[in-house]
PDB file of C-alpha atoms in Angstrom:
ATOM      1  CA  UNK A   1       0.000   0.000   0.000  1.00  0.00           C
ATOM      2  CA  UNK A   2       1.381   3.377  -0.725  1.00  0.00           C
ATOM      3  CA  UNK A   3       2.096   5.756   1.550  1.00  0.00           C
ATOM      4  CA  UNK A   4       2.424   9.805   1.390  1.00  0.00           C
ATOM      5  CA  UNK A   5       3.524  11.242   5.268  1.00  0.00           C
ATOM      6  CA  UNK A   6       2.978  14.865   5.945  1.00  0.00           C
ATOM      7  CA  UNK A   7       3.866  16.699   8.662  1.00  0.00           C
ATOM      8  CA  UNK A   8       0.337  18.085  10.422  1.00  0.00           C
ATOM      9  CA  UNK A   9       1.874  21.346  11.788  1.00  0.00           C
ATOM     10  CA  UNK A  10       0.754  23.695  12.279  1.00  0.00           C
ATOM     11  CA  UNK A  11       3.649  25.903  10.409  1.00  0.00           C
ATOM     12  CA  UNK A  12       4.197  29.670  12.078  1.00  0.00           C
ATOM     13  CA  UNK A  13       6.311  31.315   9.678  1.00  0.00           C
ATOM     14  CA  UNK A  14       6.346  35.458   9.998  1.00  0.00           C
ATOM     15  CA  UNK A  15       5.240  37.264   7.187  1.00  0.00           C
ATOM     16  CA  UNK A  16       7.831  37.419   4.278  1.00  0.00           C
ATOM     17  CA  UNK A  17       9.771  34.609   5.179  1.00  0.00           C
ATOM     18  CA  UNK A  18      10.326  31.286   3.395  1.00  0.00           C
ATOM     19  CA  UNK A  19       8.006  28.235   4.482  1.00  0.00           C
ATOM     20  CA  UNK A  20       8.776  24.869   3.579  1.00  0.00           C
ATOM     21  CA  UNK A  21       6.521  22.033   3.757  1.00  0.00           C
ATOM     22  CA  UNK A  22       7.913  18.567   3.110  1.00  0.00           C
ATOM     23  CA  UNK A  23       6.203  15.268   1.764  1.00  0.00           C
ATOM     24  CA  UNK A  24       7.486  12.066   1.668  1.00  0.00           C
ATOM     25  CA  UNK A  25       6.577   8.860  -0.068  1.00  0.00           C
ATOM     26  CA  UNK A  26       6.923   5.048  -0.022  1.00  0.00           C
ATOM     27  CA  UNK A  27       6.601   4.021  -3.463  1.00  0.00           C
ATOM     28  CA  UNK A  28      10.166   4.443  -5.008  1.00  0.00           C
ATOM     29  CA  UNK A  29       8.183   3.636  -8.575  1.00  0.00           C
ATOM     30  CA  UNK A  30       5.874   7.277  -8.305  1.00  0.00           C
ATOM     31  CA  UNK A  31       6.978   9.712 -11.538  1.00  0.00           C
ATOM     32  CA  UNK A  32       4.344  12.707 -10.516  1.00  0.00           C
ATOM     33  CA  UNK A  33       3.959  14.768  -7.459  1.00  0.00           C
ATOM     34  CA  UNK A  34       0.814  16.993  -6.835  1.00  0.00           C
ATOM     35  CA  UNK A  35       0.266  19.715  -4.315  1.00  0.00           C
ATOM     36  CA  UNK A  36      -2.772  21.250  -2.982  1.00  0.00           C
ATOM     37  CA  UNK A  37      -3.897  24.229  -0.837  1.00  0.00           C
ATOM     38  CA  UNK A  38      -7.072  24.102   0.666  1.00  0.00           C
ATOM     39  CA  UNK A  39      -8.157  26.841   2.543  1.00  0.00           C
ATOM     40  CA  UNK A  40     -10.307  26.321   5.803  1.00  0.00           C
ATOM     41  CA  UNK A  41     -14.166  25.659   4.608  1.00  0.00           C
ATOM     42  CA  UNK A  42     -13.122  25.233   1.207  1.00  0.00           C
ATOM     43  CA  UNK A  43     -12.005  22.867  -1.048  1.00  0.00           C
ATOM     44  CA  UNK A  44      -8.883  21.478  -2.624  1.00  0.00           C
ATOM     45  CA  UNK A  45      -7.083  23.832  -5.334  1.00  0.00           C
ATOM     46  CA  UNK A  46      -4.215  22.274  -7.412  1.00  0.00           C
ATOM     47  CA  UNK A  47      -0.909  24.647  -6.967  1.00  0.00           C
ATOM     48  CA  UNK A  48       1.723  22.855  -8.386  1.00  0.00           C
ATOM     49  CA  UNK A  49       3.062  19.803 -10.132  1.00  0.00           C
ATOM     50  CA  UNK A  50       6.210  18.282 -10.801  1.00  0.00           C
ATOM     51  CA  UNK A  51       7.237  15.492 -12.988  1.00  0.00           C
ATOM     52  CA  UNK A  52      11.116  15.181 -13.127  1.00  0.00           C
ATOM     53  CA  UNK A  53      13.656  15.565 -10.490  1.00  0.00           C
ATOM     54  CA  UNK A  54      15.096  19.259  -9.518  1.00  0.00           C
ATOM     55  CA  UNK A  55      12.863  22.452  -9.125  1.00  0.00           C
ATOM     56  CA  UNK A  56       9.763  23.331 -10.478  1.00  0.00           C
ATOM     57  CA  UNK A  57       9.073  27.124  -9.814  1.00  0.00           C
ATOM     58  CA  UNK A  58       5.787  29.270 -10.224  1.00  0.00           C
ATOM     59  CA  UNK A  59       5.598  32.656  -8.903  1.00  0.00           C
ATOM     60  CA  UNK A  60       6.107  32.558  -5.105  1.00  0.00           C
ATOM     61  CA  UNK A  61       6.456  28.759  -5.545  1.00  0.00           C
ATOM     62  CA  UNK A  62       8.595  26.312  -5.930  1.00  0.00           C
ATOM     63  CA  UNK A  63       8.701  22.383  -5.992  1.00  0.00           C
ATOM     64  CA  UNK A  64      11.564  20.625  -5.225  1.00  0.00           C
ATOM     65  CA  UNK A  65      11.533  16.471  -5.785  1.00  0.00           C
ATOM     66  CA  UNK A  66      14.258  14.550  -4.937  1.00  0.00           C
ATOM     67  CA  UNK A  67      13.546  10.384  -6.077  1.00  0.00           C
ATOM     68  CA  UNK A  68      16.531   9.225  -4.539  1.00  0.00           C
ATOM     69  CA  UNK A  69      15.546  10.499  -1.049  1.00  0.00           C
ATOM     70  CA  UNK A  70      11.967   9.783  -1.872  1.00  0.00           C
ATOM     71  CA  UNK A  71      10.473  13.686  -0.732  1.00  0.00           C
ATOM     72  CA  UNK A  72       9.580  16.220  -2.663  1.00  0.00           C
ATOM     73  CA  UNK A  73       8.930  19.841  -1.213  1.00  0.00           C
ATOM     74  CA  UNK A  74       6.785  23.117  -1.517  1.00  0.00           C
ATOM     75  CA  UNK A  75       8.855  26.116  -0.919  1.00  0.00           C
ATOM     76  CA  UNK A  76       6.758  29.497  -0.779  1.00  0.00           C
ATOM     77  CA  UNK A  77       8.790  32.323  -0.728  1.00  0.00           C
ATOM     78  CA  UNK A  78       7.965  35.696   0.872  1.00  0.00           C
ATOM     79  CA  UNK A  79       4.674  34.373   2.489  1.00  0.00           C
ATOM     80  CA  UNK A  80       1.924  36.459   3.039  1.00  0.00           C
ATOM     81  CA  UNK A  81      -1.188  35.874   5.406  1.00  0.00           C
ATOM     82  CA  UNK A  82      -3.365  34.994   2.583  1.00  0.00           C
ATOM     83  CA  UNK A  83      -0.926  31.756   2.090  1.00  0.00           C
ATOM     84  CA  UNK A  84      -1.957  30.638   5.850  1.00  0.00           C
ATOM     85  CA  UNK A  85      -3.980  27.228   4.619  1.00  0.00           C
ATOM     86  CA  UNK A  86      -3.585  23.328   4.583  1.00  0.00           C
ATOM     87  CA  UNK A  87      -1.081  22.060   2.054  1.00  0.00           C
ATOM     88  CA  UNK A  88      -1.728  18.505   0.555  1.00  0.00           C
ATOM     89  CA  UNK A  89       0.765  16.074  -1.212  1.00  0.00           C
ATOM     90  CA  UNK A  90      -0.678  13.632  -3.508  1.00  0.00           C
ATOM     91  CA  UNK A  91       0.971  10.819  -5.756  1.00  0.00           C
ATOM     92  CA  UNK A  92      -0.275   8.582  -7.865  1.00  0.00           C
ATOM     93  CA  UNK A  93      -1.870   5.416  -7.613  1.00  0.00           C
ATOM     94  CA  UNK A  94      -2.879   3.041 -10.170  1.00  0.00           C
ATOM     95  CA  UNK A  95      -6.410   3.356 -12.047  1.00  0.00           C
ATOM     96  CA  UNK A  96      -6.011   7.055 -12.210  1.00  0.00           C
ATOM     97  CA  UNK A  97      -6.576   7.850  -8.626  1.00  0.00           C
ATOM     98  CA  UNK A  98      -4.463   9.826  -6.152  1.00  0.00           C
ATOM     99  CA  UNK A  99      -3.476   9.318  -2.559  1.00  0.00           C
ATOM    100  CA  UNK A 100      -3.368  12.564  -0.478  1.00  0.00           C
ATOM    101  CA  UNK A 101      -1.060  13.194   2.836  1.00  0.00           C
ATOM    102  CA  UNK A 102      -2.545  14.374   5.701  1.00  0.00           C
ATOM    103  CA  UNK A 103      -1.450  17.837   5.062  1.00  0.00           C
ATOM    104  CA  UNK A 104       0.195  20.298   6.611  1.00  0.00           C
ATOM    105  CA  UNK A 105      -1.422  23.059   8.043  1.00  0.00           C
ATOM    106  CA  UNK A 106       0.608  26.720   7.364  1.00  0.00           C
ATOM    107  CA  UNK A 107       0.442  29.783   9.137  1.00  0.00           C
ATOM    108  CA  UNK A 108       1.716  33.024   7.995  1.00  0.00           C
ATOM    109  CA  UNK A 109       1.798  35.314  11.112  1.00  0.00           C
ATOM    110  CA  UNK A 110       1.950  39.269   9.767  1.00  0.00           C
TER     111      UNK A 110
ATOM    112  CA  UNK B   1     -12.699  25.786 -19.451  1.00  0.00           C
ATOM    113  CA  UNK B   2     -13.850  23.280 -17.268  1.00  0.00           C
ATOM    114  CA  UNK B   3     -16.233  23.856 -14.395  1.00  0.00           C
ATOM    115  CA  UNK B   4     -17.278  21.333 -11.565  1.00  0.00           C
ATOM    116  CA  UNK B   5     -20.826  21.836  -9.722  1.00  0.00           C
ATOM    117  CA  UNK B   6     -21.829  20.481  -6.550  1.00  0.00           C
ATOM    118  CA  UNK B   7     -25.115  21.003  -4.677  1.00  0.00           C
ATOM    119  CA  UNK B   8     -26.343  21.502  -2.711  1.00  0.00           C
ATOM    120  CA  UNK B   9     -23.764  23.327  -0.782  1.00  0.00           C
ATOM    121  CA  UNK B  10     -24.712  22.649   2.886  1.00  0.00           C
ATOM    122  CA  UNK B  11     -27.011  20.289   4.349  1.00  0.00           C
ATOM    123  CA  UNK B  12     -28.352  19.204   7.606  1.00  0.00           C
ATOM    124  CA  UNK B  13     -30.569  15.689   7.751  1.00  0.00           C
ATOM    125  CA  UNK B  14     -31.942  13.539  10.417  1.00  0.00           C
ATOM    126  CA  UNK B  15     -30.370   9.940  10.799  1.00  0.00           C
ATOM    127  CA  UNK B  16     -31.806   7.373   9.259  1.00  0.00           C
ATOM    128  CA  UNK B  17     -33.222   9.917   6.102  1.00  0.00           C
ATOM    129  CA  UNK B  18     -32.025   9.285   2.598  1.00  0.00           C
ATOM    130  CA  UNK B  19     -29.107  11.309   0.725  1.00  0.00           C
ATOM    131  CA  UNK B  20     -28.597  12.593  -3.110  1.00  0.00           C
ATOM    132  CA  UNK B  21     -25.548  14.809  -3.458  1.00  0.00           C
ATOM    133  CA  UNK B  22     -25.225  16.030  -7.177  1.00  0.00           C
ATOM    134  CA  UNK B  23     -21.733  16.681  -9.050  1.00  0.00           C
ATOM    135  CA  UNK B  24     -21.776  17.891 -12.634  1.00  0.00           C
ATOM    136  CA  UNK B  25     -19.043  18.633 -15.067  1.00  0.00           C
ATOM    137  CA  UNK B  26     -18.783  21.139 -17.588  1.00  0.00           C
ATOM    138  CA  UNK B  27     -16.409  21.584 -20.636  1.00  0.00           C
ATOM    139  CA  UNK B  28     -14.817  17.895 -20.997  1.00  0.00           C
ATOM    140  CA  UNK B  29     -16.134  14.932 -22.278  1.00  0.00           C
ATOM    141  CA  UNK B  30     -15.223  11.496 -20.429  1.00  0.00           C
ATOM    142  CA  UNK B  31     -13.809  12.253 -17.454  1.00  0.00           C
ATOM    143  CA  UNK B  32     -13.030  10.682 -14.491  1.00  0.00           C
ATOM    144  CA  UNK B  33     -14.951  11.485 -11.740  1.00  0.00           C
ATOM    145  CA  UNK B  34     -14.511  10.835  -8.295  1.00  0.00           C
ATOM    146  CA  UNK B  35     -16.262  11.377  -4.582  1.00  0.00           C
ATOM    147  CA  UNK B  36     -13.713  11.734  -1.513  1.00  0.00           C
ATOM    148  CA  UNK B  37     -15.235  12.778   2.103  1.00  0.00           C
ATOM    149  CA  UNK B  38     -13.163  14.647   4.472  1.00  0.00           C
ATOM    150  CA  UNK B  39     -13.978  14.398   8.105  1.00  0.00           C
ATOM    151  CA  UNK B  40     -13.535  17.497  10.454  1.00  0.00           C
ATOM    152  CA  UNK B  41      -9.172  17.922  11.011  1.00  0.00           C
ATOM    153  CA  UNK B  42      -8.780  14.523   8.568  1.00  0.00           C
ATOM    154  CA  UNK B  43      -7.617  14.027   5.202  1.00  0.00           C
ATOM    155  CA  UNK B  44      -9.273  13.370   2.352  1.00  0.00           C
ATOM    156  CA  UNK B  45     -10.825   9.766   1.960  1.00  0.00           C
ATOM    157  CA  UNK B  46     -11.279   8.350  -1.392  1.00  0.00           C
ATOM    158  CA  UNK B  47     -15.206   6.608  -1.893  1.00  0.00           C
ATOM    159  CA  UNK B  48     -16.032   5.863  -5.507  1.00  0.00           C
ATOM    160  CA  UNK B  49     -14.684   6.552  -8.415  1.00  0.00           C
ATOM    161  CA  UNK B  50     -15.693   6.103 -12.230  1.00  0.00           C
ATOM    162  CA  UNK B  51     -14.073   5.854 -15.740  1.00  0.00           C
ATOM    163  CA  UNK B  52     -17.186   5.928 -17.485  1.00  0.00           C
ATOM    164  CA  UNK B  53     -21.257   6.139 -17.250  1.00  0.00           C
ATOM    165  CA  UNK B  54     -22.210   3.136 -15.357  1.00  0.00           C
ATOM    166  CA  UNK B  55     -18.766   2.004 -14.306  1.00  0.00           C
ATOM    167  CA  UNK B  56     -18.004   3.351 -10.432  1.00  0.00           C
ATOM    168  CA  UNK B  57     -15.658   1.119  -8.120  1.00  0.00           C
ATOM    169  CA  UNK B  58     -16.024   1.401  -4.450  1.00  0.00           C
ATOM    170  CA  UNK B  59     -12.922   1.943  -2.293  1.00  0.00           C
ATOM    171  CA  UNK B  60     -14.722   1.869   1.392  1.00  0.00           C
ATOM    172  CA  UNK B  61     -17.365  -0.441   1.693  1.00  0.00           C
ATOM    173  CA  UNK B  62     -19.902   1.638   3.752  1.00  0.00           C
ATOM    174  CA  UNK B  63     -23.479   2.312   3.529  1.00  0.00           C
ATOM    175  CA  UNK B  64     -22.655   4.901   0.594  1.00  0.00           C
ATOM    176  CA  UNK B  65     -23.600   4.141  -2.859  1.00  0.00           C
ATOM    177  CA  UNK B  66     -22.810   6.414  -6.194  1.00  0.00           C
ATOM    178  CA  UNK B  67     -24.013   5.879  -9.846  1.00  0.00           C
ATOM    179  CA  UNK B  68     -23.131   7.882 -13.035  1.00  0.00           C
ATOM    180  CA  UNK B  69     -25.965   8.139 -15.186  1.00  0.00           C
ATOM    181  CA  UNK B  70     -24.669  10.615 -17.539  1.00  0.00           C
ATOM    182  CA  UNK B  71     -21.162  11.439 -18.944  1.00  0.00           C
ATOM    183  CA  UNK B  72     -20.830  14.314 -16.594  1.00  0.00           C
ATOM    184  CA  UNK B  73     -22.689  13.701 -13.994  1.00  0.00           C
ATOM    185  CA  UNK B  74     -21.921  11.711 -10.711  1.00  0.00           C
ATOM    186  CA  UNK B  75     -24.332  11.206  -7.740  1.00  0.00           C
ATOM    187  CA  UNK B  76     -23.889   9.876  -4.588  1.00  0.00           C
ATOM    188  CA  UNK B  77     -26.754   8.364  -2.443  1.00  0.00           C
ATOM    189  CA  UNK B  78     -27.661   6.718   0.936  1.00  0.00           C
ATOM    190  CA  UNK B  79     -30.609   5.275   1.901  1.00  0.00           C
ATOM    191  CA  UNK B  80     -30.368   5.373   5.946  1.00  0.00           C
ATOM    192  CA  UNK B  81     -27.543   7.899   7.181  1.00  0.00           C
ATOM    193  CA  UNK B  82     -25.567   7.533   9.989  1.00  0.00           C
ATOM    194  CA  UNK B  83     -23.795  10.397  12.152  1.00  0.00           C
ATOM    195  CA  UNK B  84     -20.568   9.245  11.485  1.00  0.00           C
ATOM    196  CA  UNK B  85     -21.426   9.934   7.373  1.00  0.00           C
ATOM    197  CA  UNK B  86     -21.104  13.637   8.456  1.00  0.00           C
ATOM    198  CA  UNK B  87     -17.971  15.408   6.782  1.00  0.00           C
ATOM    199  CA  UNK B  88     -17.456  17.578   3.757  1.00  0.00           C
ATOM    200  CA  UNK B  89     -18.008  15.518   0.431  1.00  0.00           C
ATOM    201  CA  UNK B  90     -16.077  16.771  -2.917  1.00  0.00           C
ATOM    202  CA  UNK B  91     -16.736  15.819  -6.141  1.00  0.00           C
ATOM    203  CA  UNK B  92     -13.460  15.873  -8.318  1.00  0.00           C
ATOM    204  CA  UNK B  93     -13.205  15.239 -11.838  1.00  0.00           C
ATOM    205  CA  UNK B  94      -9.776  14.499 -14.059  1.00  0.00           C
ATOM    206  CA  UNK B  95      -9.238  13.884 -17.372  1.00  0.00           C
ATOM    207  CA  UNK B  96      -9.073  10.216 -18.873  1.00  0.00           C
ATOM    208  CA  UNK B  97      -5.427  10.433 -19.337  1.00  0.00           C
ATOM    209  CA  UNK B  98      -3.944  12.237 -16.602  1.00  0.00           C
ATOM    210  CA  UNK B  99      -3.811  12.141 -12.894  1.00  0.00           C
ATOM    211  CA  UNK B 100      -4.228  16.013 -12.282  1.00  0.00           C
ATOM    212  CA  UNK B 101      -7.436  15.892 -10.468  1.00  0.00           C
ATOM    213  CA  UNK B 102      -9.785  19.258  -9.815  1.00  0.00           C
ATOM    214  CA  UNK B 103     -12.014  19.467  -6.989  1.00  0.00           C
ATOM    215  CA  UNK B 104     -16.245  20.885  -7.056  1.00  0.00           C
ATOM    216  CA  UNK B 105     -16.895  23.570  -4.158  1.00  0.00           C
ATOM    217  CA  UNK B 106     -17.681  20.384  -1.825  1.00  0.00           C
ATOM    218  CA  UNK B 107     -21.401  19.807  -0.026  1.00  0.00           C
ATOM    219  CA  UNK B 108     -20.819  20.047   3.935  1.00  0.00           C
ATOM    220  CA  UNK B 109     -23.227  17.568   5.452  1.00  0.00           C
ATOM    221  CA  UNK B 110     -24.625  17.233   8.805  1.00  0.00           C
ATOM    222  CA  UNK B 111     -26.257  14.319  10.519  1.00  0.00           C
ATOM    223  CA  UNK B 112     -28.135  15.443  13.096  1.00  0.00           C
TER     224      UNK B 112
END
């Protein structure tokens, strides 16, 4: 059975600084790496993706996977209150379906 | 673009009363479609899912049942609900070929 372990937090960070939430993984086999804000009361919004080892960066963000270790990260740079949410890992599994982490819950303290 | 709808948004029903939530997809043809429920603080836990009309698999056997009678549309039901079937139910939907999966606004349900 795979496995994707978050950190639950919560994660104080002070405004403008760099948070980093980290997700690991069992299956040495997984080739794509999803994360997911979802802000309380709401649902799931896709953020980021990332296929191939290194960084992945988009805006404020930035993925980092590293297969070998079997983690990949979210880096969000210069946080700002409105990035205090839940941030959710996924990988996937066979038949098109995705297993989540437990997510990490991110505060941004102004 | 692609829209997901969900209704209703909230609701509040007695145990032992009967459940429809509704999830439609506009903008794609053939998706997948899938229902996950997300208790208060937990993750998200994956129900049914469905490549097709009329094909759903169950991951949790429970006393949850879902059926896709259209290409876009994917219903979940209950006949008798329980307390513990109270949580926050999303609808996603991806396409056939990829994993990236998009989530409806979600229906918060409450057994009372």
């Amino acid at each position: 059975q795979k496995e994707v372990e978050q950190n639950s937090g919560p994660l104080s960070v002070p405004e403008g600084a760099i948070a980093s939430l980290n997700c690991t993984y069992s299956d040495r086999g997984s080739q794509s790496f999803f994360w997911y804000r979802q802000y309380s009361g709401k649902s799931p919004e896709l953020i980021m993706f990332i296929y191939s080892n290194g960084d992945k960066e988009d805006g404020r963000f930035t993925a980092q996977l590293n297969k070998a270790s079997q983690y990949v990260s979210l880096l969000i740079r210069d946080s700002q209150p409105s990035d205090s949410a839940t941030y959710l890992c996924a990988v996937p599994n066979q038949g098109g379906k995705l297993i989540f982490g437990q997510g990490t819950e991110l505060s941004v303290k102004p | 673009s692609q829209t997901i709808h969900q209704w209703p948004a909230t609701l509040v029903q007695p145990v032992g009363s009967p459940l429809s939530l509704e999830c439609t997809v506009e903008g794609t043809s053939n998706p997948n479609l899938y229902w996950y429920r997300q208790a208060a603080g937990r993750g998200l836990q994956l129900l049914f899912y469905s490549v097709g009309i009329g094909q759903i698999s169950s991951e949790v056997p429970q006393n949850l049942s879902a059926s896709r009678p259209q290409d876009r549309q994917f219903i979940l039901s209950s006949k008798k609900l329980l307390l513990s079937d109270s949580g926050f139910y999303l609808c996603a939907w991806s396409l056939w070929d990829q994993y990236e999966q998009y989530f409806g606004p979600g229906t918060r349900l409450t057994v009372t």
